[in-house]
């Protein structure tokens, strides 16, 4: 007598591909240049962080209020607010990754914040990815 047990399979991701925001075309095929896999996801994460709510057509809630925080006092409290916004927005808008951690440090001399985001790409057996950039207040 045999008993059949169904074990749910972990969803394995295929390739990721996004259009480059430069909108340049390949000189041979004339297709738009595409970002692939980890580069596509890194660009997506950064776009989520730098997009303000209301800037994306047909999705007014997409994005973060981080750019508003850049005009607040340059201190640890603002850095913590930015860190929390990063965590919430990645968990909400980027299902291809699992947020691990972020570090937001004020750069007092440059009136900016150093940002480092650590995340794991879902379904791909690669080490956690790091995305680093500087947030500057711009009008």
Coordinates of C-alpha atoms in Angstrom, one line a residue:
X1 CA 0.0 0.0 0.0
X2 CA 1.4 3.3 -1.1
X3 CA 0.5 6.8 0.2
X4 CA 1.0 9.7 -2.1
X5 CA 2.2 12.9 -0.5
X6 CA 2.2 16.1 -2.5
X7 CA 5.0 18.5 -1.5
X8 CA 4.6 22.1 -2.8
X9 CA 7.4 23.0 -5.1
X10 CA 9.3 26.2 -4.5
X11 CA 8.7 28.6 -7.4
X12 CA 11.9 29.0 -9.3
X13 CA 12.3 32.3 -11.1
X14 CA 13.1 32.5 -14.8
X15 CA 15.2 35.2 -16.3
X16 CA 14.4 38.8 -15.4
X17 CA 14.4 41.5 -18.1
X18 CA 13.6 45.2 -18.0
X19 CA 13.9 48.0 -20.5
X20 CA 16.8 50.4 -19.9
X21 CA 15.6 53.9 -18.9
X22 CA 18.1 55.4 -21.4
X23 CA 15.9 54.2 -24.2
X24 CA 18.9 53.6 -26.4
X25 CA 18.7 51.1 -29.1
X26 CA 21.0 48.3 -30.1
X27 CA 22.8 49.4 -33.3
X28 CA 22.5 46.0 -34.9
X29 CA 18.9 45.0 -34.1
X30 CA 17.5 48.4 -33.3
X31 CA 15.7 46.9 -30.3
X32 CA 15.7 48.8 -27.0
X33 CA 18.6 47.9 -24.8
X34 CA 17.4 45.6 -21.9
X35 CA 18.8 45.1 -18.5
X36 CA 18.9 41.5 -17.4
X37 CA 18.6 39.5 -14.2
X38 CA 20.4 41.2 -11.2
X39 CA 20.9 44.5 -13.1
X40 CA 17.2 44.7 -14.0
X41 CA 16.2 44.2 -10.3
X42 CA 18.8 46.7 -9.0
X43 CA 17.4 49.3 -11.4
X44 CA 13.9 48.5 -10.3
X45 CA 14.7 48.8 -6.6
X46 CA 16.4 52.1 -7.2
X47 CA 13.4 53.4 -9.3
X48 CA 11.1 52.4 -6.5
X49 CA 13.1 54.4 -4.0
X50 CA 13.4 57.5 -6.1
X51 CA 9.8 57.6 -7.4
X52 CA 7.4 59.9 -5.5
X53 CA 3.8 58.8 -5.0
X54 CA 1.8 60.1 -7.9
X55 CA 4.6 60.1 -10.5
X56 CA 3.7 56.7 -12.0
X57 CA 0.7 56.9 -14.2
X58 CA -2.3 54.7 -13.2
X59 CA -0.6 53.8 -9.9
X60 CA -0.7 56.8 -7.7
X61 CA 0.4 55.0 -4.6
X62 CA 3.6 53.6 -6.2
X63 CA 6.9 55.0 -4.8
X64 CA 8.2 56.6 -1.5
X65 CA 8.2 59.9 0.2
X66 CA 12.0 59.7 0.6
X67 CA 12.6 62.8 -1.5
X68 CA 10.6 64.8 0.9
X69 CA 12.8 63.5 3.8
X70 CA 15.9 64.8 2.0
X71 CA 14.8 68.4 2.8
X72 CA 14.5 67.6 6.6
X73 CA 17.3 67.9 9.1
X74 CA 20.4 65.8 8.2
X75 CA 20.5 63.5 11.2
X76 CA 20.0 60.0 12.4
X77 CA 16.2 60.4 12.9
X78 CA 15.8 61.3 9.2
X79 CA 18.1 58.4 8.3
X80 CA 15.9 56.0 10.2
X81 CA 12.8 57.4 8.5
X82 CA 14.4 56.8 5.1
X83 CA 15.5 53.3 6.1
X84 CA 11.9 52.5 7.1
X85 CA 10.5 53.9 3.8
X86 CA 13.0 51.7 1.9
X87 CA 12.0 48.6 3.7
X88 CA 8.2 49.3 3.3
X89 CA 8.5 50.2 -0.4
X90 CA 10.7 47.2 -1.4
X91 CA 8.4 44.8 0.4
X92 CA 5.3 46.4 -1.2
X93 CA 6.4 47.0 -4.8
X94 CA 9.2 44.5 -5.7
X95 CA 8.0 40.9 -5.3
X96 CA 11.1 39.5 -7.0
X97 CA 13.2 40.2 -3.9
X98 CA 13.3 39.6 -0.2
X99 CA 14.4 42.6 1.7
X100 CA 17.2 41.8 4.2
X101 CA 18.6 45.1 5.5
X102 CA 19.5 48.7 4.6
X103 CA 22.0 51.1 6.0
X104 CA 21.4 54.8 5.7
X105 CA 24.2 57.1 6.9
X106 CA 24.1 60.9 6.8
X107 CA 27.0 62.6 4.9
X108 CA 27.1 65.9 6.7
X109 CA 29.8 67.5 4.5
X110 CA 27.8 66.8 1.3
X111 CA 24.3 67.3 2.7
X112 CA 23.4 63.8 1.5
X113 CA 22.8 60.2 2.6
X114 CA 24.8 57.1 1.8
X115 CA 22.4 54.2 1.2
X116 CA 23.2 50.6 1.1
X117 CA 20.4 48.1 0.5
X118 CA 20.9 44.3 0.9
X119 CA 18.3 42.0 -0.7
X120 CA 17.9 38.4 -1.9
X121 CA 16.6 37.7 -5.3
X122 CA 13.7 35.2 -5.0
X123 CA 14.1 31.9 -6.8
X124 CA 17.7 32.3 -7.9
X125 CA 20.5 30.6 -6.1
X126 CA 22.9 33.5 -5.8
X127 CA 24.3 35.4 -2.8
X128 CA 22.4 38.4 -1.5
X129 CA 22.8 41.5 -3.6
X130 CA 23.9 45.0 -2.5
X131 CA 22.8 48.2 -4.0
X132 CA 24.7 51.4 -3.0
X133 CA 23.9 55.0 -4.0
X134 CA 23.8 58.5 -2.6
X135 CA 20.6 60.4 -2.0
X136 CA 20.9 64.1 -2.7
X137 CA 18.2 66.7 -2.2
X138 CA 17.3 68.2 -5.6
X139 CA 14.4 70.4 -6.7

